[in-house]
Amino acid sequence: MKFLCVECDRQMQFEERQLPGDGTLAAAFRCPTCGRVVALLTNPMETQLVASLGVKIGGTTIERQPMETVRGMVATGKPDAFTDEGERGAGSGTIWSVEAQERLARVPNFVRGMVKRIYLDYARERGIAEITPAIMDTARTELGLEEM
Ligand SMILES: [Zn+2]
C-alpha cells in the first residue's frame, strides 16, 4: 500500500502505525518534500484482513509516539463509510457467523462491501438469519459467483 503526493509527485513515507484495543488501525504517510500527511483508518474487519495477510504497512514500524500526536495525524474520513451505512439499514437482522466473518475478511478490501451486500441480499430474500460458510457456498453456486 503506497501513497503518492500528487503535488510533489513523490512517494509518501510511512510514518506511524497504531493498533488500539478496538481493532482500529491507523497509519500515516508523510510527503518527504512538502511534509503533507495523509492517514488511513480502517475498521476492525479490515484490520483483521491486513493482520491475516501478514501485511506490514509501509514496511517499517516506527516507535510509538504520544497519543496526542497520533490523534492529530489521523484523518476523520472513513473510505468505506458508505458501505457501513448500507449495512445498518437494509442488512440489519442478518448476522454473520465467526467463520463467515473470517471468510469475508479474506475478500479483497475494494470489493468486500459489494460481496457482503450480495450475501446479505441473498440471505434476506430467503429469510436466512445467520450467514455461515455453507450459506456462502450455496449462494455462490446459485448466483454463479464462484470466485468470491
Ligand atoms: Zn508533497
PDB file of C-alpha atoms and ligand atoms in Angstrom:
ATOM      1  CA  MET A   1       0.000   0.000   0.000  1.00  0.00           C
ATOM      2  CA  LYS A   2       1.546   3.290  -1.107  1.00  0.00           C
ATOM      3  CA  PHE A   3       0.502   6.890  -1.287  1.00  0.00           C
ATOM      4  CA  LEU A   4       1.760   9.465  -3.722  1.00  0.00           C
ATOM      5  CA  CYS A   5       1.853  13.182  -3.034  1.00  0.00           C
ATOM      6  CA  VAL A   6       0.228  14.484  -6.197  1.00  0.00           C
ATOM      7  CA  GLU A   7       1.657  17.978  -5.905  1.00  0.00           C
ATOM      8  CA  CYS A   8       5.251  16.848  -5.440  1.00  0.00           C
ATOM      9  CA  ASP A   9       4.992  13.599  -7.402  1.00  0.00           C
ATOM     10  CA  ARG A  10       6.828  11.887  -4.569  1.00  0.00           C
ATOM     11  CA  GLN A  11       6.001   8.633  -2.815  1.00  0.00           C
ATOM     12  CA  MET A  12       4.913   9.344   0.722  1.00  0.00           C
ATOM     13  CA  GLN A  13       6.820   7.665   3.515  1.00  0.00           C
ATOM     14  CA  PHE A  14       5.212   5.528   6.162  1.00  0.00           C
ATOM     15  CA  GLU A  15       5.228   7.291   9.462  1.00  0.00           C
ATOM     16  CA  GLU A  16       3.061   5.725  12.149  1.00  0.00           C
ATOM     17  CA  ARG A  17       1.007   2.670  12.762  1.00  0.00           C
ATOM     18  CA  GLN A  18      -1.309   2.191  15.697  1.00  0.00           C
ATOM     19  CA  LEU A  19      -3.423  -0.750  16.791  1.00  0.00           C
ATOM     20  CA  PRO A  20      -5.737   0.451  19.549  1.00  0.00           C
ATOM     21  CA  GLY A  21      -7.764  -2.052  21.543  1.00  0.00           C
ATOM     22  CA  ASP A  22     -10.894  -1.647  19.460  1.00  0.00           C
ATOM     23  CA  GLY A  23      -9.228  -3.166  16.430  1.00  0.00           C
ATOM     24  CA  THR A  24      -9.000   0.073  14.522  1.00  0.00           C
ATOM     25  CA  LEU A  25      -5.799   0.582  12.611  1.00  0.00           C
ATOM     26  CA  ALA A  26      -4.355   3.936  11.761  1.00  0.00           C
ATOM     27  CA  ALA A  27      -1.390   4.508   9.534  1.00  0.00           C
ATOM     28  CA  ALA A  28       0.072   7.812   8.478  1.00  0.00           C
ATOM     29  CA  PHE A  29       2.188   8.679   5.480  1.00  0.00           C
ATOM     30  CA  ARG A  30       4.209  11.851   5.090  1.00  0.00           C
ATOM     31  CA  CYS A  31       5.486  13.504   1.944  1.00  0.00           C
ATOM     32  CA  PRO A  32       9.256  13.978   2.318  1.00  0.00           C
ATOM     33  CA  THR A  33       9.148  17.091   0.169  1.00  0.00           C
ATOM     34  CA  CYS A  34       6.268  19.216   1.436  1.00  0.00           C
ATOM     35  CA  GLY A  35       5.546  17.457   4.715  1.00  0.00           C
ATOM     36  CA  ARG A  36       1.911  16.774   3.931  1.00  0.00           C
ATOM     37  CA  VAL A  37       0.461  13.891   5.939  1.00  0.00           C
ATOM     38  CA  VAL A  38      -2.337  11.531   4.997  1.00  0.00           C
ATOM     39  CA  ALA A  39      -3.732   8.953   7.376  1.00  0.00           C
ATOM     40  CA  LEU A  40      -5.517   5.696   6.833  1.00  0.00           C
ATOM     41  CA  LEU A  41      -8.124   4.475   9.266  1.00  0.00           C
ATOM     42  CA  THR A  42      -9.606   1.021   8.889  1.00  0.00           C
ATOM     43  CA  ASN A  43     -12.414  -0.715  10.711  1.00  0.00           C
ATOM     44  CA  PRO A  44     -11.876  -3.907  12.780  1.00  0.00           C
ATOM     45  CA  MET A  45     -12.758  -6.245   9.930  1.00  0.00           C
ATOM     46  CA  GLU A  46     -10.326  -4.580   7.562  1.00  0.00           C
ATOM     47  CA  THR A  47      -7.664  -4.650  10.255  1.00  0.00           C
ATOM     48  CA  GLN A  48      -8.293  -8.358  10.631  1.00  0.00           C
ATOM     49  CA  LEU A  49      -7.773  -8.766   6.908  1.00  0.00           C
ATOM     50  CA  VAL A  50      -4.499  -6.880   6.977  1.00  0.00           C
ATOM     51  CA  ALA A  51      -3.344  -8.854  10.010  1.00  0.00           C
ATOM     52  CA  SER A  52      -4.365 -12.181   8.485  1.00  0.00           C
ATOM     53  CA  LEU A  53      -2.405 -11.440   5.353  1.00  0.00           C
ATOM     54  CA  GLY A  54       0.631 -10.551   7.424  1.00  0.00           C
ATOM     55  CA  VAL A  55       0.931  -7.265   5.619  1.00  0.00           C
ATOM     56  CA  LYS A  56       3.292  -4.734   7.115  1.00  0.00           C
ATOM     57  CA  ILE A  57       2.029  -1.384   6.010  1.00  0.00           C
ATOM     58  CA  GLY A  58       4.890   0.755   4.831  1.00  0.00           C
ATOM     59  CA  GLY A  59       7.406  -1.963   5.534  1.00  0.00           C
ATOM     60  CA  THR A  60       8.740  -0.388   8.698  1.00  0.00           C
ATOM     61  CA  THR A  61       7.445   0.152  12.174  1.00  0.00           C
ATOM     62  CA  ILE A  62       8.299   3.409  13.828  1.00  0.00           C
ATOM     63  CA  GLU A  63       8.496   3.928  17.563  1.00  0.00           C
ATOM     64  CA  ARG A  64       5.239   4.744  19.222  1.00  0.00           C
ATOM     65  CA  GLN A  65       4.504   8.392  19.668  1.00  0.00           C
ATOM     66  CA  PRO A  66       2.330  10.054  22.305  1.00  0.00           C
ATOM     67  CA  MET A  67      -1.399   9.627  21.664  1.00  0.00           C
ATOM     68  CA  GLU A  68      -1.826  13.369  21.079  1.00  0.00           C
ATOM     69  CA  THR A  69       0.489  13.186  18.096  1.00  0.00           C
ATOM     70  CA  VAL A  70      -1.309  10.183  16.686  1.00  0.00           C
ATOM     71  CA  ARG A  71      -4.741  11.713  17.131  1.00  0.00           C
ATOM     72  CA  GLY A  72      -3.550  14.811  15.342  1.00  0.00           C
ATOM     73  CA  MET A  73      -2.483  12.764  12.349  1.00  0.00           C
ATOM     74  CA  VAL A  74      -5.500  10.517  12.000  1.00  0.00           C
ATOM     75  CA  ALA A  75      -7.954  11.694   9.387  1.00  0.00           C
ATOM     76  CA  THR A  76     -11.606  11.547  10.308  1.00  0.00           C
ATOM     77  CA  GLY A  77     -12.875  10.280   6.960  1.00  0.00           C
ATOM     78  CA  LYS A  78     -13.527   6.593   6.526  1.00  0.00           C
ATOM     79  CA  PRO A  79     -13.086   5.306   2.974  1.00  0.00           C
ATOM     80  CA  ASP A  80     -15.764   2.653   3.430  1.00  0.00           C
ATOM     81  CA  ALA A  81     -18.256   4.800   5.351  1.00  0.00           C
ATOM     82  CA  PHE A  82     -20.915   4.313   2.708  1.00  0.00           C
ATOM     83  CA  THR A  83     -20.836   0.514   2.934  1.00  0.00           C
ATOM     84  CA  ASP A  84     -21.263   0.593   6.705  1.00  0.00           C
ATOM     85  CA  GLU A  85     -24.226   2.855   6.289  1.00  0.00           C
ATOM     86  CA  GLY A  86     -25.871   0.480   3.832  1.00  0.00           C
ATOM     87  CA  GLU A  87     -25.414  -2.401   6.222  1.00  0.00           C
ATOM     88  CA  ARG A  88     -27.074  -0.752   9.138  1.00  0.00           C
ATOM     89  CA  GLY A  89     -30.153  -0.078   7.053  1.00  0.00           C
ATOM     90  CA  ALA A  90     -31.251  -2.942   4.859  1.00  0.00           C
ATOM     91  CA  GLY A  91     -28.985  -5.638   6.249  1.00  0.00           C
ATOM     92  CA  SER A  92     -29.999  -5.406   9.885  1.00  0.00           C
ATOM     93  CA  GLY A  93     -31.386  -8.621  11.297  1.00  0.00           C
ATOM     94  CA  THR A  94     -28.968 -10.879   9.457  1.00  0.00           C
ATOM     95  CA  ILE A  95     -25.882 -11.902  11.385  1.00  0.00           C
ATOM     96  CA  TRP A  96     -22.576 -13.384  10.261  1.00  0.00           C
ATOM     97  CA  SER A  97     -21.104 -16.441  11.954  1.00  0.00           C
ATOM     98  CA  VAL A  98     -17.496 -16.134  13.107  1.00  0.00           C
ATOM     99  CA  GLU A  99     -16.372 -18.442  10.298  1.00  0.00           C
ATOM    100  CA  ALA A 100     -18.311 -16.425   7.744  1.00  0.00           C
ATOM    101  CA  GLN A 101     -16.747 -13.205   9.045  1.00  0.00           C
ATOM    102  CA  GLU A 102     -13.292 -14.727   8.755  1.00  0.00           C
ATOM    103  CA  ARG A 103     -14.037 -15.764   5.230  1.00  0.00           C
ATOM    104  CA  LEU A 104     -15.369 -12.347   4.349  1.00  0.00           C
ATOM    105  CA  ALA A 105     -12.233 -10.810   5.822  1.00  0.00           C
ATOM    106  CA  ARG A 106     -10.198 -12.600   3.167  1.00  0.00           C
ATOM    107  CA  VAL A 107     -12.117 -10.871   0.378  1.00  0.00           C
ATOM    108  CA  PRO A 108     -10.070  -8.001  -1.082  1.00  0.00           C
ATOM    109  CA  ASN A 109     -10.906  -4.702   0.543  1.00  0.00           C
ATOM    110  CA  PHE A 110     -12.150  -2.928  -2.560  1.00  0.00           C
ATOM    111  CA  VAL A 111     -14.852  -5.477  -3.336  1.00  0.00           C
ATOM    112  CA  ARG A 112     -15.736  -6.580   0.193  1.00  0.00           C
ATOM    113  CA  GLY A 113     -18.630  -4.144   0.557  1.00  0.00           C
ATOM    114  CA  MET A 114     -20.168  -5.406  -2.655  1.00  0.00           C
ATOM    115  CA  VAL A 115     -19.631  -9.072  -1.785  1.00  0.00           C
ATOM    116  CA  LYS A 116     -21.114  -8.533   1.658  1.00  0.00           C
ATOM    117  CA  ARG A 117     -24.140  -6.872   0.113  1.00  0.00           C
ATOM    118  CA  ILE A 118     -24.666  -9.789  -2.278  1.00  0.00           C
ATOM    119  CA  TYR A 119     -24.689 -12.305   0.578  1.00  0.00           C
ATOM    120  CA  LEU A 120     -26.917 -10.111   2.727  1.00  0.00           C
ATOM    121  CA  ASP A 121     -29.427  -9.728  -0.100  1.00  0.00           C
ATOM    122  CA  TYR A 122     -29.324 -13.463  -0.718  1.00  0.00           C
ATOM    123  CA  ALA A 123     -29.920 -14.230   2.962  1.00  0.00           C
ATOM    124  CA  ARG A 124     -32.680 -11.675   3.341  1.00  0.00           C
ATOM    125  CA  GLU A 125     -34.588 -12.891   0.289  1.00  0.00           C
ATOM    126  CA  ARG A 126     -34.606 -16.393   1.736  1.00  0.00           C
ATOM    127  CA  GLY A 127     -35.237 -15.427   5.338  1.00  0.00           C
ATOM    128  CA  ILE A 128     -31.834 -16.709   6.461  1.00  0.00           C
ATOM    129  CA  ALA A 129     -30.972 -15.269   9.868  1.00  0.00           C
ATOM    130  CA  GLU A 130     -27.323 -16.252  10.021  1.00  0.00           C
ATOM    131  CA  ILE A 131     -24.796 -16.307   7.209  1.00  0.00           C
ATOM    132  CA  THR A 132     -22.375 -19.214   7.520  1.00  0.00           C
ATOM    133  CA  PRO A 133     -19.685 -20.519   5.143  1.00  0.00           C
ATOM    134  CA  ALA A 134     -22.203 -23.169   3.992  1.00  0.00           C
ATOM    135  CA  ILE A 135     -24.710 -20.446   3.119  1.00  0.00           C
ATOM    136  CA  MET A 136     -21.970 -18.557   1.311  1.00  0.00           C
ATOM    137  CA  ASP A 137     -21.143 -21.675  -0.720  1.00  0.00           C
ATOM    138  CA  THR A 138     -24.764 -22.207  -1.652  1.00  0.00           C
ATOM    139  CA  ALA A 139     -25.212 -18.563  -2.551  1.00  0.00           C
ATOM    140  CA  ARG A 140     -22.098 -18.556  -4.701  1.00  0.00           C
ATOM    141  CA  THR A 141     -23.249 -21.619  -6.591  1.00  0.00           C
ATOM    142  CA  GLU A 142     -26.796 -20.351  -7.064  1.00  0.00           C
ATOM    143  CA  LEU A 143     -25.679 -16.883  -8.101  1.00  0.00           C
ATOM    144  CA  GLY A 144     -22.786 -18.087 -10.231  1.00  0.00           C
ATOM    145  CA  LEU A 145     -20.153 -16.197  -8.227  1.00  0.00           C
ATOM    146  CA  GLU A 146     -17.613 -18.945  -7.868  1.00  0.00           C
ATOM    147  CA  GLU A 147     -14.630 -16.715  -7.365  1.00  0.00           C
ATOM    148  CA  MET A 148     -15.997 -14.695  -4.445  1.00  0.00           C
TER     149      MET A 148
HETATM  150 ZN    ZN B   1       4.379  16.763  -1.220  1.00  0.00          ZN
END
